[in-house]
mmCIF file of C-alpha atoms in Angstrom:
data_model
loop_
_atom_site.group_PDB
_atom_site.id
_atom_site.type_symbol
_atom_site.label_atom_id
_atom_site.label_comp_id
_atom_site.label_asym_id
_atom_site.label_seq_id
_atom_site.Cartn_x
_atom_site.Cartn_y
_atom_site.Cartn_z
ATOM 1 C CA MET A 1 0.000 0.000 0.000
ATOM 2 C CA ALA A 2 1.320 3.425 -0.882
ATOM 3 C CA MET A 3 1.767 5.824 2.013
ATOM 4 C CA ALA A 4 -0.757 8.613 2.521
ATOM 5 C CA THR A 5 -0.409 11.478 0.055
ATOM 6 C CA HIS A 6 0.799 14.864 1.308
ATOM 7 C CA PHE A 7 -1.860 17.467 0.558
ATOM 8 C CA SER A 8 -0.810 20.475 -1.498
ATOM 9 C CA PHE A 9 -3.299 22.904 0.048
ATOM 10 C CA PRO A 10 -2.625 24.498 3.449
ATOM 11 C CA VAL A 11 -5.011 22.616 5.714
ATOM 12 C CA ASN A 12 -7.203 19.581 5.255
ATOM 13 C CA TYR A 13 -9.611 18.350 7.882
ATOM 14 C CA VAL A 14 -11.508 15.100 8.049
ATOM 15 C CA LEU A 15 -14.490 15.572 10.350
ATOM 16 C CA SER A 16 -16.493 12.740 11.799
ATOM 17 C CA GLU A 17 -18.681 11.840 14.720
ATOM 18 C CA VAL A 18 -21.016 14.716 14.003
ATOM 19 C CA SER A 19 -23.595 14.882 16.783
ATOM 20 C CA ARG A 20 -26.692 16.998 17.227
ATOM 21 C CA SER A 21 -26.871 18.863 20.526
ATOM 22 C CA LYS A 22 -29.550 21.391 21.498
ATOM 23 C CA GLY A 23 -30.486 22.049 17.898
ATOM 24 C CA ARG A 24 -26.956 22.550 16.631
ATOM 25 C CA PHE A 25 -24.160 20.328 15.398
ATOM 26 C CA ASP A 26 -21.075 19.774 17.538
ATOM 27 C CA ARG A 27 -18.234 18.644 15.323
ATOM 28 C CA LYS A 28 -15.341 16.750 16.784
ATOM 29 C CA LEU A 29 -12.094 16.824 14.927
ATOM 30 C CA VAL A 30 -10.704 13.302 14.896
ATOM 31 C CA ARG A 31 -8.127 13.664 12.156
ATOM 32 C CA ALA A 32 -6.050 16.495 10.877
ATOM 33 C CA ALA A 33 -3.613 16.460 7.988
ATOM 34 C CA VAL A 34 -0.822 18.698 6.806
ATOM 35 C CA ALA A 35 -0.834 22.239 8.106
ATOM 36 C CA SER A 36 1.654 24.763 6.762
ATOM 37 C CA GLY A 37 3.565 22.025 4.980
ATOM 38 C CA ASP A 38 4.132 19.910 8.132
ATOM 39 C CA SER A 39 2.770 16.399 8.521
ATOM 40 C CA VAL A 40 0.388 16.002 11.438
ATOM 41 C CA ALA A 41 -0.462 12.520 12.649
ATOM 42 C CA PRO A 42 -4.100 11.466 12.396
ATOM 43 C CA ALA A 43 -5.445 11.882 15.921
ATOM 44 C CA ILE A 44 -7.307 9.112 17.737
ATOM 45 C CA SER A 45 -10.452 10.269 19.520
ATOM 46 C CA GLU A 46 -10.438 9.560 23.267
ATOM 47 C CA GLU A 47 -14.063 8.512 22.915
ATOM 48 C CA THR A 48 -12.944 5.443 20.974
ATOM 49 C CA LYS A 49 -10.758 4.288 23.876
ATOM 50 C CA VAL A 50 -11.372 2.322 27.062
ATOM 51 C CA LYS A 51 -9.317 1.750 30.193
ATOM 52 C CA LEU A 52 -7.491 -1.554 30.293
ATOM 53 C CA GLY A 53 -8.660 -3.200 33.488
ATOM 54 C CA GLY A 54 -7.772 -1.291 36.628
ATOM 55 C CA SER A 55 -4.717 0.304 35.046
ATOM 56 C CA ASP A 56 -4.433 3.895 33.850
ATOM 57 C CA LEU A 57 -3.746 2.719 30.297
ATOM 58 C CA LYS A 58 -6.357 3.571 27.670
ATOM 59 C CA VAL A 59 -6.484 1.681 24.390
ATOM 60 C CA THR A 60 -8.847 1.575 21.427
ATOM 61 C CA LYS A 61 -11.907 -0.656 21.749
ATOM 62 C CA LEU A 62 -10.438 -2.957 19.124
ATOM 63 C CA GLY A 63 -6.785 -3.813 18.578
ATOM 64 C CA ILE A 64 -4.748 -5.481 15.853
ATOM 65 C CA GLY A 65 -2.951 -8.767 16.339
ATOM 66 C CA VAL A 66 0.320 -9.109 14.436
ATOM 67 C CA TRP A 67 1.131 -12.795 14.894
ATOM 68 C CA SER A 68 1.241 -13.283 11.123
ATOM 69 C CA TRP A 69 3.830 -10.548 10.514
ATOM 70 C CA GLY A 70 7.130 -12.246 9.698
ATOM 71 C CA ASP A 71 5.725 -15.729 10.311
ATOM 72 C CA ASN A 72 6.178 -18.575 7.883
ATOM 73 C CA SER A 73 5.450 -21.553 10.124
ATOM 74 C CA TYR A 74 1.650 -21.151 10.507
ATOM 75 C CA TRP A 75 0.553 -18.191 8.411
ATOM 76 C CA ASN A 76 1.490 -16.924 4.957
ATOM 77 C CA ASP A 77 1.539 -20.362 3.308
ATOM 78 C CA PHE A 78 4.958 -21.030 4.831
ATOM 79 C CA GLN A 79 6.706 -18.172 3.051
ATOM 80 C CA TRP A 80 7.514 -14.548 3.786
ATOM 81 C CA ASP A 81 8.485 -12.110 1.050
ATOM 82 C CA ASP A 82 8.611 -8.398 0.188
ATOM 83 C CA ARG A 83 5.023 -8.406 -1.011
ATOM 84 C CA LYS A 84 3.792 -9.633 2.363
ATOM 85 C CA LEU A 85 6.076 -7.177 4.132
ATOM 86 C CA LYS A 86 4.518 -4.278 2.203
ATOM 87 C CA ALA A 87 1.053 -5.651 2.943
ATOM 88 C CA ALA A 88 1.829 -5.762 6.675
ATOM 89 C CA LYS A 89 3.071 -2.173 6.540
ATOM 90 C CA GLY A 90 -0.176 -1.249 4.817
ATOM 91 C CA ALA A 91 -2.148 -2.938 7.593
ATOM 92 C CA PHE A 92 -0.239 -0.925 10.202
ATOM 93 C CA ASP A 93 -0.700 2.462 8.541
ATOM 94 C CA THR A 94 -4.318 1.846 7.600
ATOM 95 C CA SER A 95 -5.169 0.824 11.162
ATOM 96 C CA LEU A 96 -3.831 4.119 12.469
ATOM 97 C CA ASP A 97 -5.462 6.093 9.653
ATOM 98 C CA ASN A 98 -8.796 4.559 10.670
ATOM 99 C CA GLY A 99 -8.559 5.173 14.388
ATOM 100 C CA ILE A 100 -7.004 1.931 15.691
ATOM 101 C CA ASP A 101 -3.679 2.378 17.506
ATOM 102 C CA PHE A 102 -3.429 -0.742 19.715
ATOM 103 C CA PHE A 103 -1.125 -3.494 18.387
ATOM 104 C CA ASP A 104 -0.432 -6.845 20.032
ATOM 105 C CA THR A 105 2.734 -8.825 19.328
ATOM 106 C CA ALA A 106 4.971 -11.311 21.166
ATOM 107 C CA GLU A 107 8.620 -12.227 21.342
ATOM 108 C CA VAL A 108 7.953 -15.642 19.759
ATOM 109 C CA TYR A 109 6.008 -14.324 16.757
ATOM 110 C CA GLY A 110 8.173 -14.655 13.671
ATOM 111 C CA SER A 111 11.170 -15.600 15.822
ATOM 112 C CA LYS A 112 13.768 -18.220 15.018
ATOM 113 C CA PHE A 113 12.441 -20.190 17.995
ATOM 114 C CA SER A 114 9.104 -20.548 16.183
ATOM 115 C CA LEU A 115 10.806 -21.065 12.803
ATOM 116 C CA GLY A 116 9.753 -17.642 11.583
ATOM 117 C CA ALA A 117 11.353 -15.436 8.925
ATOM 118 C CA ILE A 118 11.655 -12.194 10.911
ATOM 119 C CA SER A 119 10.500 -11.111 14.343
ATOM 120 C CA SER A 120 7.055 -9.525 14.475
ATOM 121 C CA GLU A 121 8.435 -7.186 17.151
ATOM 122 C CA THR A 122 11.184 -6.073 14.792
ATOM 123 C CA LEU A 123 8.668 -5.309 12.052
ATOM 124 C CA LEU A 124 6.316 -3.463 14.398
ATOM 125 C CA GLY A 125 9.206 -1.415 15.745
ATOM 126 C CA ARG A 126 10.315 -0.524 12.236
ATOM 127 C CA PHE A 127 6.792 0.491 11.222
ATOM 128 C CA ILE A 128 6.433 2.680 14.321
ATOM 129 C CA ARG A 129 9.775 4.394 13.636
ATOM 130 C CA GLU A 130 8.852 5.057 10.017
ATOM 131 C CA ARG A 131 5.456 6.373 11.062
ATOM 132 C CA LYS A 132 6.999 8.771 13.573
ATOM 133 C CA GLU A 133 9.522 9.962 11.013
ATOM 134 C CA ARG A 134 6.595 11.015 8.875
ATOM 135 C CA TYR A 135 4.269 12.045 11.706
ATOM 136 C CA PRO A 136 6.401 13.073 14.725
ATOM 137 C CA GLY A 137 3.342 13.259 16.953
ATOM 138 C CA ALA A 138 2.082 9.770 16.133
ATOM 139 C CA GLU A 139 1.048 7.668 19.119
ATOM 140 C CA VAL A 140 0.956 3.878 19.066
ATOM 141 C CA SER A 141 -0.023 1.573 21.945
ATOM 142 C CA VAL A 142 2.098 -1.580 21.984
ATOM 143 C CA ALA A 143 1.436 -4.847 23.782
ATOM 144 C CA THR A 144 3.914 -7.694 23.705
ATOM 145 C CA LYS A 145 4.353 -10.982 25.538
ATOM 146 C CA TYR A 146 6.910 -12.972 27.503
ATOM 147 C CA ALA A 147 7.351 -16.628 26.550
ATOM 148 C CA ALA A 148 7.309 -18.779 29.702
ATOM 149 C CA LEU A 149 9.742 -21.326 28.289
ATOM 150 C CA PRO A 150 10.636 -24.223 30.627
ATOM 151 C CA TRP A 151 14.273 -23.170 31.021
ATOM 152 C CA ARG A 152 13.374 -19.622 31.996
ATOM 153 C CA LEU A 153 13.206 -19.263 35.739
ATOM 154 C CA GLY A 154 12.655 -16.360 38.099
ATOM 155 C CA ARG A 155 11.779 -12.711 37.890
ATOM 156 C CA GLU A 156 15.091 -11.755 36.320
ATOM 157 C CA SER A 157 14.237 -13.718 33.170
ATOM 158 C CA VAL A 158 11.154 -11.539 32.672
ATOM 159 C CA ILE A 159 13.106 -8.300 32.831
ATOM 160 C CA SER A 160 15.839 -9.682 30.567
ATOM 161 C CA ALA A 161 13.319 -10.836 27.951
ATOM 162 C CA LEU A 162 11.442 -7.548 28.169
ATOM 163 C CA LYS A 163 14.610 -5.568 27.502
ATOM 164 C CA ASP A 164 15.297 -7.756 24.460
ATOM 165 C CA SER A 165 11.759 -7.081 23.225
ATOM 166 C CA LEU A 166 12.219 -3.344 23.747
ATOM 167 C CA ALA A 167 15.413 -3.471 21.685
ATOM 168 C CA ARG A 168 13.605 -5.171 18.806
ATOM 169 C CA LEU A 169 10.694 -2.730 19.096
ATOM 170 C CA GLU A 170 13.106 0.236 19.269
ATOM 171 C CA LEU A 171 11.214 1.522 22.315
ATOM 172 C CA SER A 172 12.162 2.485 25.867
ATOM 173 C CA SER A 173 8.928 1.060 27.268
ATOM 174 C CA VAL A 174 5.752 -0.720 26.178
ATOM 175 C CA ASP A 175 2.167 -0.094 27.140
ATOM 176 C CA LEU A 176 1.231 -3.671 28.057
ATOM 177 C CA TYR A 177 3.483 -6.616 28.920
ATOM 178 C CA GLN A 178 1.874 -10.043 29.235
ATOM 179 C CA LEU A 179 2.860 -13.556 30.258
ATOM 180 C CA HIS A 180 2.082 -15.477 27.062
ATOM 181 C CA TRP A 181 1.115 -18.714 28.808
ATOM 182 C CA PRO A 182 1.431 -20.245 32.288
ATOM 183 C CA GLY A 183 4.803 -21.598 33.327
ATOM 184 C CA LEU A 184 5.354 -25.328 33.844
ATOM 185 C CA TRP A 185 7.175 -24.849 37.137
ATOM 186 C CA GLY A 186 4.968 -22.147 38.629
ATOM 187 C CA ASN A 187 4.253 -18.505 37.930
ATOM 188 C CA GLU A 188 5.205 -16.623 41.084
ATOM 189 C CA GLY A 189 8.594 -15.558 39.762
ATOM 190 C CA TYR A 190 7.125 -14.475 36.435
ATOM 191 C CA LEU A 191 4.452 -12.402 38.166
ATOM 192 C CA ASP A 192 7.095 -10.813 40.383
ATOM 193 C CA GLY A 193 8.972 -9.951 37.196
ATOM 194 C CA LEU A 194 5.887 -8.209 35.831
ATOM 195 C CA GLY A 195 5.679 -6.167 39.014
ATOM 196 C CA ASP A 196 9.360 -5.274 38.743
ATOM 197 C CA ALA A 197 8.815 -4.135 35.145
ATOM 198 C CA VAL A 198 6.103 -1.720 36.282
ATOM 199 C CA GLU A 199 8.234 -0.348 39.118
ATOM 200 C CA GLN A 200 11.206 0.118 36.791
ATOM 201 C CA GLY A 201 9.086 2.132 34.379
ATOM 202 C CA LEU A 202 9.524 -0.361 31.536
ATOM 203 C CA VAL A 203 5.769 -0.937 31.125
ATOM 204 C CA LYS A 204 2.558 0.968 31.814
ATOM 205 C CA ALA A 205 0.410 -2.085 32.512
ATOM 206 C CA VAL A 206 0.753 -5.851 32.864
ATOM 207 C CA GLY A 207 -1.399 -8.808 31.930
ATOM 208 C CA VAL A 208 -1.490 -12.536 31.377
ATOM 209 C CA SER A 209 -2.601 -14.763 28.524
ATOM 210 C CA ASN A 210 -4.206 -18.202 28.359
ATOM 211 C CA TYR A 211 -4.785 -18.173 32.119
ATOM 212 C CA SER A 212 -7.523 -20.291 33.674
ATOM 213 C CA GLU A 213 -9.865 -18.823 36.275
ATOM 214 C CA LYS A 214 -7.744 -20.078 39.190
ATOM 215 C CA ARG A 215 -4.467 -18.879 37.696
ATOM 216 C CA LEU A 216 -6.109 -15.543 36.871
ATOM 217 C CA ARG A 217 -7.268 -15.054 40.459
ATOM 218 C CA ASP A 218 -3.854 -16.044 41.833
ATOM 219 C CA ALA A 219 -2.094 -13.590 39.512
ATOM 220 C CA TYR A 220 -4.531 -10.822 40.422
ATOM 221 C CA GLU A 221 -3.957 -11.310 44.160
ATOM 222 C CA ARG A 222 -0.155 -11.546 43.916
ATOM 223 C CA LEU A 223 0.112 -8.306 41.955
ATOM 224 C CA LYS A 224 -2.495 -6.618 44.156
ATOM 225 C CA LYS A 225 -0.216 -7.065 47.181
ATOM 226 C CA ARG A 226 2.249 -4.741 45.435
ATOM 227 C CA GLY A 227 -0.466 -2.271 44.516
ATOM 228 C CA ILE A 228 -0.287 -3.253 40.841
ATOM 229 C CA PRO A 229 -3.505 -4.034 38.934
ATOM 230 C CA LEU A 230 -3.700 -7.023 36.637
ATOM 231 C CA ALA A 231 -4.923 -5.242 33.515
ATOM 232 C CA SER A 232 -5.847 -8.089 31.185
ATOM 233 C CA ASN A 233 -6.128 -11.756 30.346
ATOM 234 C CA GLN A 234 -5.725 -12.548 26.651
ATOM 235 C CA VAL A 235 -7.585 -15.698 25.634
ATOM 236 C CA ASN A 236 -9.105 -17.443 22.643
ATOM 237 C CA TYR A 237 -12.671 -16.119 22.399
ATOM 238 C CA SER A 238 -15.103 -15.842 19.522
ATOM 239 C CA LEU A 239 -18.722 -16.449 18.632
ATOM 240 C CA ILE A 240 -17.902 -20.107 17.948
ATOM 241 C CA TYR A 241 -15.293 -20.574 20.685
ATOM 242 C CA ARG A 242 -16.782 -19.515 24.008
ATOM 243 C CA ALA A 243 -14.615 -21.522 26.400
ATOM 244 C CA PRO A 244 -13.912 -18.402 28.535
ATOM 245 C CA GLU A 245 -17.619 -18.316 29.378
ATOM 246 C CA GLN A 246 -17.797 -22.028 30.167
ATOM 247 C CA THR A 247 -14.654 -22.160 32.304
ATOM 248 C CA GLY A 248 -15.465 -19.111 34.412
ATOM 249 C CA VAL A 249 -12.678 -16.978 32.948
ATOM 250 C CA LYS A 250 -15.021 -14.345 31.485
ATOM 251 C CA ALA A 251 -17.023 -14.075 34.722
ATOM 252 C CA ALA A 252 -13.827 -13.782 36.773
ATOM 253 C CA CYS A 253 -12.503 -11.033 34.498
ATOM 254 C CA ASP A 254 -15.753 -9.117 34.902
ATOM 255 C CA GLU A 255 -15.746 -9.589 38.668
ATOM 256 C CA LEU A 256 -12.117 -8.520 39.140
ATOM 257 C CA GLY A 257 -12.149 -5.690 36.621
ATOM 258 C CA VAL A 258 -9.648 -7.415 34.342
ATOM 259 C CA THR A 259 -10.134 -6.738 30.626
ATOM 260 C CA LEU A 260 -10.533 -9.811 28.455
ATOM 261 C CA ILE A 261 -8.501 -9.432 25.267
ATOM 262 C CA ALA A 262 -9.887 -11.812 22.659
ATOM 263 C CA TYR A 263 -7.466 -13.420 20.244
ATOM 264 C CA SER A 264 -8.739 -15.385 17.235
ATOM 265 C CA PRO A 265 -11.963 -13.334 17.471
ATOM 266 C CA ILE A 266 -13.035 -14.302 13.953
ATOM 267 C CA ALA A 267 -11.855 -17.897 14.450
ATOM 268 C CA GLN A 268 -8.807 -17.428 12.211
ATOM 269 C CA GLY A 269 -11.035 -16.411 9.315
ATOM 270 C CA ALA A 270 -13.755 -19.038 9.705
ATOM 271 C CA LEU A 271 -16.339 -16.369 10.635
ATOM 272 C CA THR A 272 -15.545 -14.070 7.711
ATOM 273 C CA GLY A 273 -17.561 -16.061 5.182
ATOM 274 C CA LYS A 274 -14.452 -16.350 3.034
ATOM 275 C CA TYR A 275 -14.142 -20.086 3.566
ATOM 276 C CA THR A 276 -16.662 -22.713 2.486
ATOM 277 C CA PRO A 277 -16.698 -26.521 2.420
ATOM 278 C CA GLU A 278 -15.502 -26.213 -1.182
ATOM 279 C CA ASN A 279 -12.855 -23.641 -0.276
ATOM 280 C CA PRO A 280 -11.350 -24.413 3.158
ATOM 281 C CA PRO A 281 -8.357 -22.456 4.497
ATOM 282 C CA SER A 282 -4.872 -23.543 3.472
ATOM 283 C CA GLY A 283 -2.025 -24.690 5.702
ATOM 284 C CA PRO A 284 -2.476 -25.811 9.320
ATOM 285 C CA ARG A 285 -5.822 -23.993 9.591
ATOM 286 C CA GLY A 286 -7.266 -26.412 7.047
ATOM 287 C CA ARG A 287 -6.750 -29.223 9.562
ATOM 288 C CA ILE A 288 -8.740 -27.282 12.177
ATOM 289 C CA TYR A 289 -11.513 -25.753 10.084
ATOM 290 C CA THR A 290 -12.286 -28.799 7.978
ATOM 291 C CA ARG A 291 -14.868 -29.193 5.229
ATOM 292 C CA GLU A 292 -17.115 -31.002 7.691
ATOM 293 C CA PHE A 293 -16.839 -28.187 10.240
ATOM 294 C CA LEU A 294 -17.458 -25.491 7.628
ATOM 295 C CA THR A 295 -20.564 -27.344 6.432
ATOM 296 C CA LYS A 296 -22.036 -27.211 9.947
ATOM 297 C CA LEU A 297 -21.066 -23.548 10.204
ATOM 298 C CA GLN A 298 -23.073 -22.400 7.176
ATOM 299 C CA PRO A 299 -26.431 -21.702 8.922
ATOM 300 C CA LEU A 300 -24.673 -19.397 11.392
ATOM 301 C CA LEU A 301 -22.733 -17.665 8.613
ATOM 302 C CA ASN A 302 -25.942 -17.133 6.655
ATOM 303 C CA LYS A 303 -27.548 -15.447 9.660
ATOM 304 C CA ILE A 304 -24.460 -13.304 10.236
ATOM 305 C CA LYS A 305 -24.609 -12.143 6.613
ATOM 306 C CA GLN A 306 -28.322 -11.407 6.913
ATOM 307 C CA ILE A 307 -27.852 -9.314 10.060
ATOM 308 C CA GLY A 308 -24.854 -7.544 8.556
ATOM 309 C CA GLY A 309 -26.991 -6.517 5.605
ATOM 310 C CA ASN A 310 -29.212 -4.521 7.968
ATOM 311 C CA TYR A 311 -26.231 -2.348 8.904
ATOM 312 C CA SER A 312 -24.247 -2.483 5.662
ATOM 313 C CA LYS A 313 -21.629 -4.450 7.585
ATOM 314 C CA THR A 314 -19.591 -7.501 6.604
ATOM 315 C CA PRO A 315 -19.736 -10.864 8.420
ATOM 316 C CA THR A 316 -16.338 -10.066 9.911
ATOM 317 C CA GLN A 317 -17.596 -6.807 11.367
ATOM 318 C CA VAL A 318 -20.698 -8.490 12.788
ATOM 319 C CA ALA A 319 -18.654 -11.249 14.452
ATOM 320 C CA LEU A 320 -16.318 -8.692 16.039
ATOM 321 C CA ASN A 321 -19.186 -6.469 17.150
ATOM 322 C CA TRP A 322 -20.802 -9.477 18.818
ATOM 323 C CA LEU A 323 -17.710 -9.833 21.002
ATOM 324 C CA VAL A 324 -17.689 -6.141 21.912
ATOM 325 C CA ALA A 325 -21.360 -6.539 22.904
ATOM 326 C CA GLN A 326 -20.322 -9.050 25.596
ATOM 327 C CA GLY A 327 -18.822 -6.174 27.584
ATOM 328 C CA ASN A 328 -15.278 -5.863 28.975
ATOM 329 C CA VAL A 329 -13.870 -7.443 25.787
ATOM 330 C CA ILE A 330 -11.299 -6.045 23.344
ATOM 331 C CA PRO A 331 -10.994 -8.171 20.182
ATOM 332 C CA ILE A 332 -7.621 -8.220 18.419
ATOM 333 C CA PRO A 333 -8.122 -9.691 14.932
ATOM 334 C CA GLY A 334 -4.983 -10.271 12.904
ATOM 335 C CA ALA A 335 -4.512 -7.915 9.963
ATOM 336 C CA LYS A 336 -2.286 -8.985 7.083
ATOM 337 C CA ASN A 337 -3.078 -6.085 4.768
ATOM 338 C CA ALA A 338 -4.701 -2.659 4.482
ATOM 339 C CA GLU A 339 -8.038 -4.018 3.298
ATOM 340 C CA GLN A 340 -8.413 -6.216 6.383
ATOM 341 C CA ALA A 341 -7.332 -3.409 8.710
ATOM 342 C CA LYS A 342 -9.938 -1.041 7.298
ATOM 343 C CA GLU A 343 -12.628 -3.683 7.593
ATOM 344 C CA PHE A 344 -11.736 -4.354 11.250
ATOM 345 C CA ALA A 345 -11.981 -0.656 12.092
ATOM 346 C CA GLY A 346 -15.565 -0.750 10.836
ATOM 347 C CA ALA A 347 -16.495 -3.292 13.508
ATOM 348 C CA ILE A 348 -16.823 -0.623 16.203
ATOM 349 C CA GLY A 349 -18.831 2.591 16.441
ATOM 350 C CA TRP A 350 -22.190 0.791 16.104
ATOM 351 C CA SER A 351 -24.016 -1.948 18.015
ATOM 352 C CA LEU A 352 -26.030 -5.084 17.390
ATOM 353 C CA THR A 353 -29.374 -5.248 19.180
ATOM 354 C CA ASP A 354 -29.774 -7.491 22.227
ATOM 355 C CA ASP A 355 -32.048 -9.766 20.200
ATOM 356 C CA GLU A 356 -29.448 -10.100 17.435
ATOM 357 C CA VAL A 357 -26.719 -10.885 19.963
ATOM 358 C CA ALA A 358 -28.908 -13.582 21.528
ATOM 359 C CA GLU A 359 -29.935 -15.047 18.163
ATOM 360 C CA LEU A 360 -26.326 -15.404 17.037
ATOM 361 C CA ARG A 361 -25.384 -17.025 20.344
ATOM 362 C CA SER A 362 -28.237 -19.500 19.979
ATOM 363 C CA LEU A 363 -27.220 -20.505 16.456
ATOM 364 C CA ALA A 364 -23.538 -20.686 17.432
ATOM 365 C CA SER A 365 -24.364 -23.074 20.278
ATOM 366 C CA GLU A 366 -25.350 -25.651 17.657
ATOM 367 C CA VAL A 367 -21.782 -25.692 16.298
ATOM 368 C CA ASN A 368 -19.307 -27.877 18.182
ATOM 369 C CA PRO A 369 -16.213 -25.758 18.905
ATOM 370 C CA VAL A 370 -12.779 -26.707 17.681
ATOM 371 C CA VAL A 371 -10.040 -27.543 20.150
ATOM 372 C CA GLY A 372 -8.338 -24.510 21.687
ATOM 373 C CA PHE A 373 -4.919 -23.915 23.243
ATOM 374 C CA PRO A 374 -4.571 -26.783 25.817
ATOM 375 C CA VAL A 375 -2.987 -24.654 28.552
ATOM 376 C CA GLU A 376 -6.282 -22.768 28.988
ATOM 377 C CA TYR A 377 -7.479 -25.668 31.114
ATOM 378 C CA LEU A 378 -4.420 -26.064 33.329
#
């Protein structure tokens, strides 16, 4: 995707969110471009942001997952090239241009450890630097994750890994640092490391990922003793994978004031309507979302399309909006290109009715879910 064009006239404004108040229109400037020849970063309206758990960090109501960036072991048909690099850059810029500034990565994404081509953190850091070179005032919220590998022990390993992530991201701190999955030998040291990261000013907020209800409560209490809120728990959650509801994780997040960040919110593309029994996804996803599964999914997809037509929204946008309607949920769909990023941005700023939310849940309950990440149940 080509970068945004510099305007030749003095000032250009893009106005949105026009609201009627007491018989007059109040216009809120959400983007500004090029004044007096200088590039001004598109601004993100505070009204599109929410607090992350009990922390002071505010992020957009929808984020972008960047697992696929630099990966060639699960995504991208096992190959990474310049075309996909440019597409990823387009996804980044388009997200920001359309009001989404929250990006989620991890140290293992695209890494040599996971047989990747180039670190997702490295790419995200490069994109942020290039964006700020063009728009010095650009703001980007970054979340990354610590890999609780079996040979990593103690709080020091968390700080060491975080500093390595910061180097790849070309940042002095990140907004959210998460434990990617529970440790095999216990999590106390890892949680202490998260607390240390906050106290050292290396992160604004901390969270966990793939934590069961019990582990979530334990993490919350351990950090609470240091006066540090557990901001989030990132788990697999979608219309057709509702394990967080069935295991008590969603209810615990709501009770404790911990934001649930939903990864795979469109079931790795299965809820987009792109795939059919005749056209299943390629690569490893084809072994999960089989022709048989996609056949059983069709009635739900047909209803999603029908409801989307009432709002001029795509199935993807409906599926993401359904998650937002659950409350205390931030979906982070993965964007590979500008087109996907723009579509994701259109998933917020409107709402399904309660009846539509319930109808979709009822139809989805007739579809047996695929198997999730096993550590969710530990």
